[in-house]
């Protein structure tokens, strides 16, 4: 996961495949389940819904068989996000929320900030802005109190996107959130989150007739990646850069 956040996409994928191979070879149910769950978190963060679903389905089956309560809760939440991203919106949203509730019932807080970010993302796509902002507020409080700051840049980026969906009056606050997301990502050397923040900021600046600034901020991060990598974030960034070149 650290490799993915740092933008080392090929290395992250290679290590993930090696990890699940080792976990299956061990034939140790607890290790197997939690490896599946951590890989599902990685692939959900990378916006790979089908891969996430593959791991969560397997994790849910094993967690149910061996009565791993927390494993089942975590896997259900990730499965819900994946379902919502392959066209099963309502079912997926319900599962994600149920998984989060079940996780809280165990007392666990690990990874809740990034799971709440996935929930906010679904609310954003569904134009449920107030609910999305409420989820982000909860996640940001949890990030501070629980010390789980590795997803902080993405939380600020999503808040900015949600504010842009709220009203024209929120544009300045949204821009501030996106700039803060970019700064946090740069300070943390979180290259993937820097790319996402730069993409969101570039789209906003294009609308605000700041095309030169938009191209500069996005190209500076996009140019660090191998364009051949199959990655939705890179595809989106490239599309935005092409649009900026046409303006």
PDB file of C-alpha atoms in Angstrom:
ATOM      1  CA  UNK A   1       0.000   0.000   0.000  1.00  0.00           C
ATOM      2  CA  UNK A   2       2.861   2.348   0.778  1.00  0.00           C
ATOM      3  CA  UNK A   3       4.342   1.661  -2.649  1.00  0.00           C
ATOM      4  CA  UNK A   4       1.018   2.518  -4.309  1.00  0.00           C
ATOM      5  CA  UNK A   5       0.695   5.790  -2.387  1.00  0.00           C
ATOM      6  CA  UNK A   6       4.273   6.654  -3.393  1.00  0.00           C
ATOM      7  CA  UNK A   7       3.320   6.097  -7.035  1.00  0.00           C
ATOM      8  CA  UNK A   8       5.376   2.915  -7.468  1.00  0.00           C
ATOM      9  CA  UNK A   9       2.477   1.231  -9.266  1.00  0.00           C
ATOM     10  CA  UNK A  10       4.305  -1.654 -10.935  1.00  0.00           C
ATOM     11  CA  UNK A  11       6.112  -2.592  -7.725  1.00  0.00           C
ATOM     12  CA  UNK A  12       2.899  -2.446  -5.718  1.00  0.00           C
ATOM     13  CA  UNK A  13       1.120  -4.780  -8.146  1.00  0.00           C
ATOM     14  CA  UNK A  14       4.005  -7.260  -8.164  1.00  0.00           C
ATOM     15  CA  UNK A  15       4.198  -7.335  -4.373  1.00  0.00           C
ATOM     16  CA  UNK A  16       0.432  -7.739  -4.041  1.00  0.00           C
ATOM     17  CA  UNK A  17       0.413 -10.824  -6.262  1.00  0.00           C
ATOM     18  CA  UNK A  18       3.387 -12.281  -4.397  1.00  0.00           C
ATOM     19  CA  UNK A  19       1.681 -11.641  -1.058  1.00  0.00           C
ATOM     20  CA  UNK A  20      -1.590 -13.394  -1.885  1.00  0.00           C
ATOM     21  CA  UNK A  21       0.345 -16.341  -3.311  1.00  0.00           C
ATOM     22  CA  UNK A  22       2.252 -16.719  -0.044  1.00  0.00           C
ATOM     23  CA  UNK A  23      -0.923 -16.372   2.037  1.00  0.00           C
ATOM     24  CA  UNK A  24      -2.732 -19.084   0.103  1.00  0.00           C
ATOM     25  CA  UNK A  25       0.269 -21.412   0.286  1.00  0.00           C
ATOM     26  CA  UNK A  26       0.384 -21.103   4.087  1.00  0.00           C
ATOM     27  CA  UNK A  27      -3.129 -22.562   4.442  1.00  0.00           C
ATOM     28  CA  UNK A  28      -3.597 -20.480   7.611  1.00  0.00           C
ATOM     29  CA  UNK A  29      -7.163 -19.058   7.561  1.00  0.00           C
ATOM     30  CA  UNK A  30      -6.503 -15.952   9.675  1.00  0.00           C
ATOM     31  CA  UNK A  31      -3.463 -14.900   7.617  1.00  0.00           C
ATOM     32  CA  UNK A  32      -5.357 -15.701   4.414  1.00  0.00           C
ATOM     33  CA  UNK A  33      -8.389 -13.568   5.317  1.00  0.00           C
ATOM     34  CA  UNK A  34      -6.480 -10.525   6.473  1.00  0.00           C
ATOM     35  CA  UNK A  35      -4.187 -10.626   3.461  1.00  0.00           C
ATOM     36  CA  UNK A  36      -7.267 -10.632   1.219  1.00  0.00           C
ATOM     37  CA  UNK A  37      -8.718  -7.675   3.109  1.00  0.00           C
ATOM     38  CA  UNK A  38      -5.556  -5.584   2.935  1.00  0.00           C
ATOM     39  CA  UNK A  39      -5.269  -6.268  -0.786  1.00  0.00           C
ATOM     40  CA  UNK A  40      -8.915  -5.267  -1.221  1.00  0.00           C
ATOM     41  CA  UNK A  41      -8.124  -1.973   0.515  1.00  0.00           C
ATOM     42  CA  UNK A  42      -5.239  -1.394  -1.891  1.00  0.00           C
ATOM     43  CA  UNK A  43      -7.276  -2.150  -5.007  1.00  0.00           C
ATOM     44  CA  UNK A  44     -10.236  -0.075  -3.800  1.00  0.00           C
ATOM     45  CA  UNK A  45      -7.857   2.840  -3.246  1.00  0.00           C
ATOM     46  CA  UNK A  46      -6.575   2.286  -6.767  1.00  0.00           C
ATOM     47  CA  UNK A  47     -10.170   2.316  -8.085  1.00  0.00           C
ATOM     48  CA  UNK A  48     -10.046  -1.272  -9.360  1.00  0.00           C
ATOM     49  CA  UNK A  49     -13.539  -2.461  -8.530  1.00  0.00           C
ATOM     50  CA  UNK A  50     -13.465  -5.912 -10.140  1.00  0.00           C
ATOM     51  CA  UNK A  51     -10.203  -6.853  -8.427  1.00  0.00           C
ATOM     52  CA  UNK A  52     -11.551  -5.534  -5.125  1.00  0.00           C
ATOM     53  CA  UNK A  53     -14.691  -7.623  -5.535  1.00  0.00           C
ATOM     54  CA  UNK A  54     -12.647 -10.741  -6.265  1.00  0.00           C
ATOM     55  CA  UNK A  55     -10.719 -10.409  -2.991  1.00  0.00           C
ATOM     56  CA  UNK A  56     -13.700  -9.374  -0.854  1.00  0.00           C
ATOM     57  CA  UNK A  57     -15.876 -12.239  -2.047  1.00  0.00           C
ATOM     58  CA  UNK A  58     -13.136 -14.679  -1.051  1.00  0.00           C
ATOM     59  CA  UNK A  59     -12.572 -12.898   2.277  1.00  0.00           C
ATOM     60  CA  UNK A  60     -16.270 -12.903   3.141  1.00  0.00           C
ATOM     61  CA  UNK A  61     -16.570 -16.619   2.436  1.00  0.00           C
ATOM     62  CA  UNK A  62     -13.559 -17.461   4.609  1.00  0.00           C
ATOM     63  CA  UNK A  63     -14.528 -15.006   7.388  1.00  0.00           C
ATOM     64  CA  UNK A  64     -17.993 -16.536   7.542  1.00  0.00           C
ATOM     65  CA  UNK A  65     -16.580 -20.062   7.639  1.00  0.00           C
ATOM     66  CA  UNK A  66     -14.167 -19.308  10.490  1.00  0.00           C
ATOM     67  CA  UNK A  67     -16.300 -16.683  12.327  1.00  0.00           C
ATOM     68  CA  UNK A  68     -13.833 -13.810  11.854  1.00  0.00           C
ATOM     69  CA  UNK A  69     -16.156 -10.971  12.868  1.00  0.00           C
ATOM     70  CA  UNK A  70     -13.831  -8.079  12.075  1.00  0.00           C
ATOM     71  CA  UNK A  71     -12.662  -9.667   8.848  1.00  0.00           C
ATOM     72  CA  UNK A  72     -16.256 -10.013   7.716  1.00  0.00           C
ATOM     73  CA  UNK A  73     -17.019  -6.377   8.598  1.00  0.00           C
ATOM     74  CA  UNK A  74     -14.011  -4.992   6.752  1.00  0.00           C
ATOM     75  CA  UNK A  75     -14.571  -7.179   3.706  1.00  0.00           C
ATOM     76  CA  UNK A  76     -18.272  -6.273   3.541  1.00  0.00           C
ATOM     77  CA  UNK A  77     -17.490  -2.544   3.480  1.00  0.00           C
ATOM     78  CA  UNK A  78     -14.981  -2.940   0.642  1.00  0.00           C
ATOM     79  CA  UNK A  79     -17.329  -5.252  -1.231  1.00  0.00           C
ATOM     80  CA  UNK A  80     -20.024  -2.588  -1.003  1.00  0.00           C
ATOM     81  CA  UNK A  81     -17.753   0.018  -2.616  1.00  0.00           C
ATOM     82  CA  UNK A  82     -16.884  -2.419  -5.400  1.00  0.00           C
ATOM     83  CA  UNK A  83     -20.527  -3.256  -6.103  1.00  0.00           C
ATOM     84  CA  UNK A  84     -21.424   0.427  -6.231  1.00  0.00           C
ATOM     85  CA  UNK A  85     -18.706   0.906  -8.847  1.00  0.00           C
ATOM     86  CA  UNK A  86     -19.910  -1.839 -11.164  1.00  0.00           C
ATOM     87  CA  UNK A  87     -23.484  -0.558 -11.394  1.00  0.00           C
ATOM     88  CA  UNK A  88     -25.105  -1.945  -8.235  1.00  0.00           C
ATOM     89  CA  UNK A  89     -25.328   1.405  -6.499  1.00  0.00           C
ATOM     90  CA  UNK A  90     -28.005   0.943  -3.858  1.00  0.00           C
ATOM     91  CA  UNK A  91     -26.932  -2.565  -2.862  1.00  0.00           C
ATOM     92  CA  UNK A  92     -23.313  -1.495  -2.744  1.00  0.00           C
ATOM     93  CA  UNK A  93     -24.032   1.591  -0.670  1.00  0.00           C
ATOM     94  CA  UNK A  94     -26.048  -0.446   1.830  1.00  0.00           C
ATOM     95  CA  UNK A  95     -23.276  -3.027   2.171  1.00  0.00           C
ATOM     96  CA  UNK A  96     -20.614  -0.366   2.635  1.00  0.00           C
ATOM     97  CA  UNK A  97     -22.618   1.328   5.390  1.00  0.00           C
ATOM     98  CA  UNK A  98     -23.395  -2.007   7.049  1.00  0.00           C
ATOM     99  CA  UNK A  99     -19.733  -2.974   6.904  1.00  0.00           C
ATOM    100  CA  UNK A 100     -18.726   0.288   8.556  1.00  0.00           C
ATOM    101  CA  UNK A 101     -21.339  -0.175  11.285  1.00  0.00           C
ATOM    102  CA  UNK A 102     -20.165  -3.725  11.906  1.00  0.00           C
ATOM    103  CA  UNK A 103     -16.561  -2.517  12.089  1.00  0.00           C
ATOM    104  CA  UNK A 104     -17.465   0.111  14.685  1.00  0.00           C
ATOM    105  CA  UNK A 105     -19.329  -2.534  16.686  1.00  0.00           C
ATOM    106  CA  UNK A 106     -16.065  -4.449  17.111  1.00  0.00           C
ATOM    107  CA  UNK A 107     -14.313  -1.323  18.393  1.00  0.00           C
ATOM    108  CA  UNK A 108     -11.855  -1.307  15.487  1.00  0.00           C
ATOM    109  CA  UNK A 109     -10.891   2.023  13.916  1.00  0.00           C
ATOM    110  CA  UNK A 110      -8.057   0.925  11.605  1.00  0.00           C
ATOM    111  CA  UNK A 111      -8.643   2.025   7.996  1.00  0.00           C
ATOM    112  CA  UNK A 112     -11.958   3.729   8.762  1.00  0.00           C
ATOM    113  CA  UNK A 113     -10.692   7.038   7.359  1.00  0.00           C
ATOM    114  CA  UNK A 114     -10.078   5.577   3.902  1.00  0.00           C
ATOM    115  CA  UNK A 115     -13.320   3.573   4.002  1.00  0.00           C
ATOM    116  CA  UNK A 116     -15.249   6.739   4.844  1.00  0.00           C
ATOM    117  CA  UNK A 117     -13.497   8.392   1.889  1.00  0.00           C
ATOM    118  CA  UNK A 118     -14.858   5.632  -0.368  1.00  0.00           C
ATOM    119  CA  UNK A 119     -18.330   6.288   1.020  1.00  0.00           C
ATOM    120  CA  UNK A 120     -17.981  10.028   0.407  1.00  0.00           C
ATOM    121  CA  UNK A 121     -16.901   9.285  -3.162  1.00  0.00           C
ATOM    122  CA  UNK A 122     -20.120   7.346  -3.767  1.00  0.00           C
ATOM    123  CA  UNK A 123     -22.174  10.191  -2.299  1.00  0.00           C
ATOM    124  CA  UNK A 124     -20.321  12.622  -4.576  1.00  0.00           C
ATOM    125  CA  UNK A 125     -21.166  10.606  -7.679  1.00  0.00           C
ATOM    126  CA  UNK A 126     -24.780  10.331  -6.531  1.00  0.00           C
ATOM    127  CA  UNK A 127     -24.976  14.115  -5.972  1.00  0.00           C
ATOM    128  CA  UNK A 128     -25.735  13.557  -2.283  1.00  0.00           C
ATOM    129  CA  UNK A 129     -23.526  16.450  -1.293  1.00  0.00           C
ATOM    130  CA  UNK A 130     -24.601  17.076   2.306  1.00  0.00           C
ATOM    131  CA  UNK A 131     -24.232  13.401   3.210  1.00  0.00           C
ATOM    132  CA  UNK A 132     -20.828  13.326   1.585  1.00  0.00           C
ATOM    133  CA  UNK A 133     -19.637  16.382   3.492  1.00  0.00           C
ATOM    134  CA  UNK A 134     -20.901  14.842   6.734  1.00  0.00           C
ATOM    135  CA  UNK A 135     -18.895  11.691   6.079  1.00  0.00           C
ATOM    136  CA  UNK A 136     -15.752  13.711   5.290  1.00  0.00           C
ATOM    137  CA  UNK A 137     -16.135  15.673   8.528  1.00  0.00           C
ATOM    138  CA  UNK A 138     -16.361  12.411  10.467  1.00  0.00           C
ATOM    139  CA  UNK A 139     -13.310  11.003   8.669  1.00  0.00           C
ATOM    140  CA  UNK A 140     -11.224  14.121   9.276  1.00  0.00           C
ATOM    141  CA  UNK A 141     -12.002  14.071  12.998  1.00  0.00           C
ATOM    142  CA  UNK A 142     -11.127  10.376  13.138  1.00  0.00           C
ATOM    143  CA  UNK A 143      -7.878  10.977  11.258  1.00  0.00           C
ATOM    144  CA  UNK A 144      -6.764  13.465  13.904  1.00  0.00           C
ATOM    145  CA  UNK A 145      -7.966  11.632  17.017  1.00  0.00           C
ATOM    146  CA  UNK A 146      -6.792   8.241  15.782  1.00  0.00           C
ATOM    147  CA  UNK A 147      -3.567   9.455  14.199  1.00  0.00           C
ATOM    148  CA  UNK A 148      -4.477   7.876  10.853  1.00  0.00           C
ATOM    149  CA  UNK A 149      -3.257  10.681   8.611  1.00  0.00           C
ATOM    150  CA  UNK A 150      -2.129   8.741   5.546  1.00  0.00           C
ATOM    151  CA  UNK A 151      -5.463   9.393   3.734  1.00  0.00           C
ATOM    152  CA  UNK A 152      -5.710  13.038   4.782  1.00  0.00           C
ATOM    153  CA  UNK A 153      -4.879  14.501   1.360  1.00  0.00           C
ATOM    154  CA  UNK A 154      -7.647  12.489  -0.258  1.00  0.00           C
ATOM    155  CA  UNK A 155     -10.130  13.619   2.401  1.00  0.00           C
ATOM    156  CA  UNK A 156      -9.379  17.281   1.612  1.00  0.00           C
ATOM    157  CA  UNK A 157      -9.618  16.609  -2.129  1.00  0.00           C
ATOM    158  CA  UNK A 158     -13.008  14.935  -1.767  1.00  0.00           C
ATOM    159  CA  UNK A 159     -14.224  17.779   0.439  1.00  0.00           C
ATOM    160  CA  UNK A 160     -13.220  20.207  -2.290  1.00  0.00           C
ATOM    161  CA  UNK A 161     -15.049  18.186  -4.947  1.00  0.00           C
ATOM    162  CA  UNK A 162     -18.156  17.975  -2.758  1.00  0.00           C
ATOM    163  CA  UNK A 163     -18.113  21.721  -2.123  1.00  0.00           C
ATOM    164  CA  UNK A 164     -17.950  22.337  -5.874  1.00  0.00           C
ATOM    165  CA  UNK A 165     -21.119  20.289  -6.164  1.00  0.00           C
ATOM    166  CA  UNK A 166     -22.815  22.326  -3.458  1.00  0.00           C
ATOM    167  CA  UNK A 167     -23.064  25.817  -4.950  1.00  0.00           C
ATOM    168  CA  UNK A 168     -21.119  28.569  -6.719  1.00  0.00           C
ATOM    169  CA  UNK A 169     -20.678  30.250  -3.338  1.00  0.00           C
ATOM    170  CA  UNK A 170     -18.470  27.370  -2.212  1.00  0.00           C
ATOM    171  CA  UNK A 171     -15.911  27.678  -5.021  1.00  0.00           C
ATOM    172  CA  UNK A 172     -13.337  29.611  -2.980  1.00  0.00           C
ATOM    173  CA  UNK A 173     -13.544  27.168  -0.058  1.00  0.00           C
ATOM    174  CA  UNK A 174     -13.358  24.260  -2.486  1.00  0.00           C
ATOM    175  CA  UNK A 175     -10.224  25.697  -4.091  1.00  0.00           C
ATOM    176  CA  UNK A 176      -8.647  26.089  -0.649  1.00  0.00           C
ATOM    177  CA  UNK A 177      -9.405  22.436   0.134  1.00  0.00           C
ATOM    178  CA  UNK A 178      -7.861  21.267  -3.142  1.00  0.00           C
ATOM    179  CA  UNK A 179      -4.751  23.356  -2.557  1.00  0.00           C
ATOM    180  CA  UNK A 180      -4.483  21.938   0.963  1.00  0.00           C
ATOM    181  CA  UNK A 181      -4.855  18.414  -0.441  1.00  0.00           C
ATOM    182  CA  UNK A 182      -2.011  19.094  -2.870  1.00  0.00           C
ATOM    183  CA  UNK A 183       0.231  20.501  -0.136  1.00  0.00           C
ATOM    184  CA  UNK A 184      -0.397  17.580   2.231  1.00  0.00           C
ATOM    185  CA  UNK A 185       0.290  15.072  -0.525  1.00  0.00           C
ATOM    186  CA  UNK A 186       3.537  16.822  -1.427  1.00  0.00           C
ATOM    187  CA  UNK A 187       4.628  16.991   2.223  1.00  0.00           C
ATOM    188  CA  UNK A 188       3.883  13.277   2.666  1.00  0.00           C
ATOM    189  CA  UNK A 189       5.482  12.338  -0.679  1.00  0.00           C
ATOM    190  CA  UNK A 190       2.125  10.730  -1.455  1.00  0.00           C
ATOM    191  CA  UNK A 191       2.521  10.833  -5.217  1.00  0.00           C
ATOM    192  CA  UNK A 192      -0.816   9.205  -6.111  1.00  0.00           C
ATOM    193  CA  UNK A 193      -2.737  11.631  -3.931  1.00  0.00           C
ATOM    194  CA  UNK A 194      -0.696  14.492  -5.351  1.00  0.00           C
ATOM    195  CA  UNK A 195      -1.779  13.405  -8.841  1.00  0.00           C
ATOM    196  CA  UNK A 196      -5.437  13.265  -7.794  1.00  0.00           C
ATOM    197  CA  UNK A 197      -5.315  16.640  -6.066  1.00  0.00           C
ATOM    198  CA  UNK A 198      -3.544  18.220  -9.057  1.00  0.00           C
ATOM    199  CA  UNK A 199      -6.126  16.760 -11.436  1.00  0.00           C
ATOM    200  CA  UNK A 200      -9.037  18.111  -9.400  1.00  0.00           C
ATOM    201  CA  UNK A 201      -7.359  21.499  -9.042  1.00  0.00           C
ATOM    202  CA  UNK A 202      -6.536  21.660 -12.758  1.00  0.00           C
ATOM    203  CA  UNK A 203     -10.168  20.998 -13.674  1.00  0.00           C
ATOM    204  CA  UNK A 204     -11.286  23.805 -11.385  1.00  0.00           C
ATOM    205  CA  UNK A 205      -8.647  26.265 -12.618  1.00  0.00           C
ATOM    206  CA  UNK A 206      -9.633  25.516 -16.205  1.00  0.00           C
ATOM    207  CA  UNK A 207     -13.163  26.662 -15.375  1.00  0.00           C
ATOM    208  CA  UNK A 208     -11.740  29.746 -13.667  1.00  0.00           C
ATOM    209  CA  UNK A 209      -9.751  30.664 -16.813  1.00  0.00           C
ATOM    210  CA  UNK A 210      -6.416  29.746 -15.257  1.00  0.00           C
ATOM    211  CA  UNK A 211      -5.404  27.232 -17.920  1.00  0.00           C
ATOM    212  CA  UNK A 212      -1.668  27.979 -17.705  1.00  0.00           C
ATOM    213  CA  UNK A 213      -1.607  27.381 -13.950  1.00  0.00           C
ATOM    214  CA  UNK A 214      -3.670  24.242 -14.428  1.00  0.00           C
ATOM    215  CA  UNK A 215      -1.285  22.820 -17.048  1.00  0.00           C
ATOM    216  CA  UNK A 216       1.752  23.642 -14.942  1.00  0.00           C
ATOM    217  CA  UNK A 217       0.530  22.003 -11.739  1.00  0.00           C
ATOM    218  CA  UNK A 218      -0.807  18.873 -13.430  1.00  0.00           C
ATOM    219  CA  UNK A 219       2.029  18.303 -15.900  1.00  0.00           C
ATOM    220  CA  UNK A 220       4.642  18.586 -13.148  1.00  0.00           C
ATOM    221  CA  UNK A 221       3.237  15.496 -11.416  1.00  0.00           C
ATOM    222  CA  UNK A 222       1.906  13.581 -14.428  1.00  0.00           C
ATOM    223  CA  UNK A 223       5.318  13.659 -16.123  1.00  0.00           C
ATOM    224  CA  UNK A 224       6.794  11.510 -13.338  1.00  0.00           C
ATOM    225  CA  UNK A 225       4.715   8.473 -14.308  1.00  0.00           C
ATOM    226  CA  UNK A 226       5.119   5.801 -16.934  1.00  0.00           C
ATOM    227  CA  UNK A 227       2.266   6.504 -19.364  1.00  0.00           C
ATOM    228  CA  UNK A 228       1.975   2.826 -20.236  1.00  0.00           C
ATOM    229  CA  UNK A 229       0.699   1.902 -16.781  1.00  0.00           C
ATOM    230  CA  UNK A 230      -2.997   0.922 -16.775  1.00  0.00           C
ATOM    231  CA  UNK A 231      -4.322   3.294 -14.126  1.00  0.00           C
ATOM    232  CA  UNK A 232      -7.589   5.246 -14.005  1.00  0.00           C
ATOM    233  CA  UNK A 233      -5.995   8.219 -12.239  1.00  0.00           C
ATOM    234  CA  UNK A 234      -3.362   8.558 -14.960  1.00  0.00           C
ATOM    235  CA  UNK A 235      -5.997   8.222 -17.682  1.00  0.00           C
ATOM    236  CA  UNK A 236      -8.064  11.002 -16.102  1.00  0.00           C
ATOM    237  CA  UNK A 237      -5.023  13.245 -15.670  1.00  0.00           C
ATOM    238  CA  UNK A 238      -4.005  12.725 -19.303  1.00  0.00           C
ATOM    239  CA  UNK A 239      -7.540  13.580 -20.470  1.00  0.00           C
ATOM    240  CA  UNK A 240      -7.519  16.808 -18.463  1.00  0.00           C
ATOM    241  CA  UNK A 241      -4.102  17.772 -19.865  1.00  0.00           C
ATOM    242  CA  UNK A 242      -5.349  17.185 -23.415  1.00  0.00           C
ATOM    243  CA  UNK A 243      -8.388  19.362 -22.721  1.00  0.00           C
ATOM    244  CA  UNK A 244      -6.127  22.083 -21.366  1.00  0.00           C
ATOM    245  CA  UNK A 245      -3.975  21.928 -24.483  1.00  0.00           C
ATOM    246  CA  UNK A 246      -7.080  22.610 -26.587  1.00  0.00           C
ATOM    247  CA  UNK A 247      -7.989  25.773 -24.668  1.00  0.00           C
TER     248      UNK A 247
END
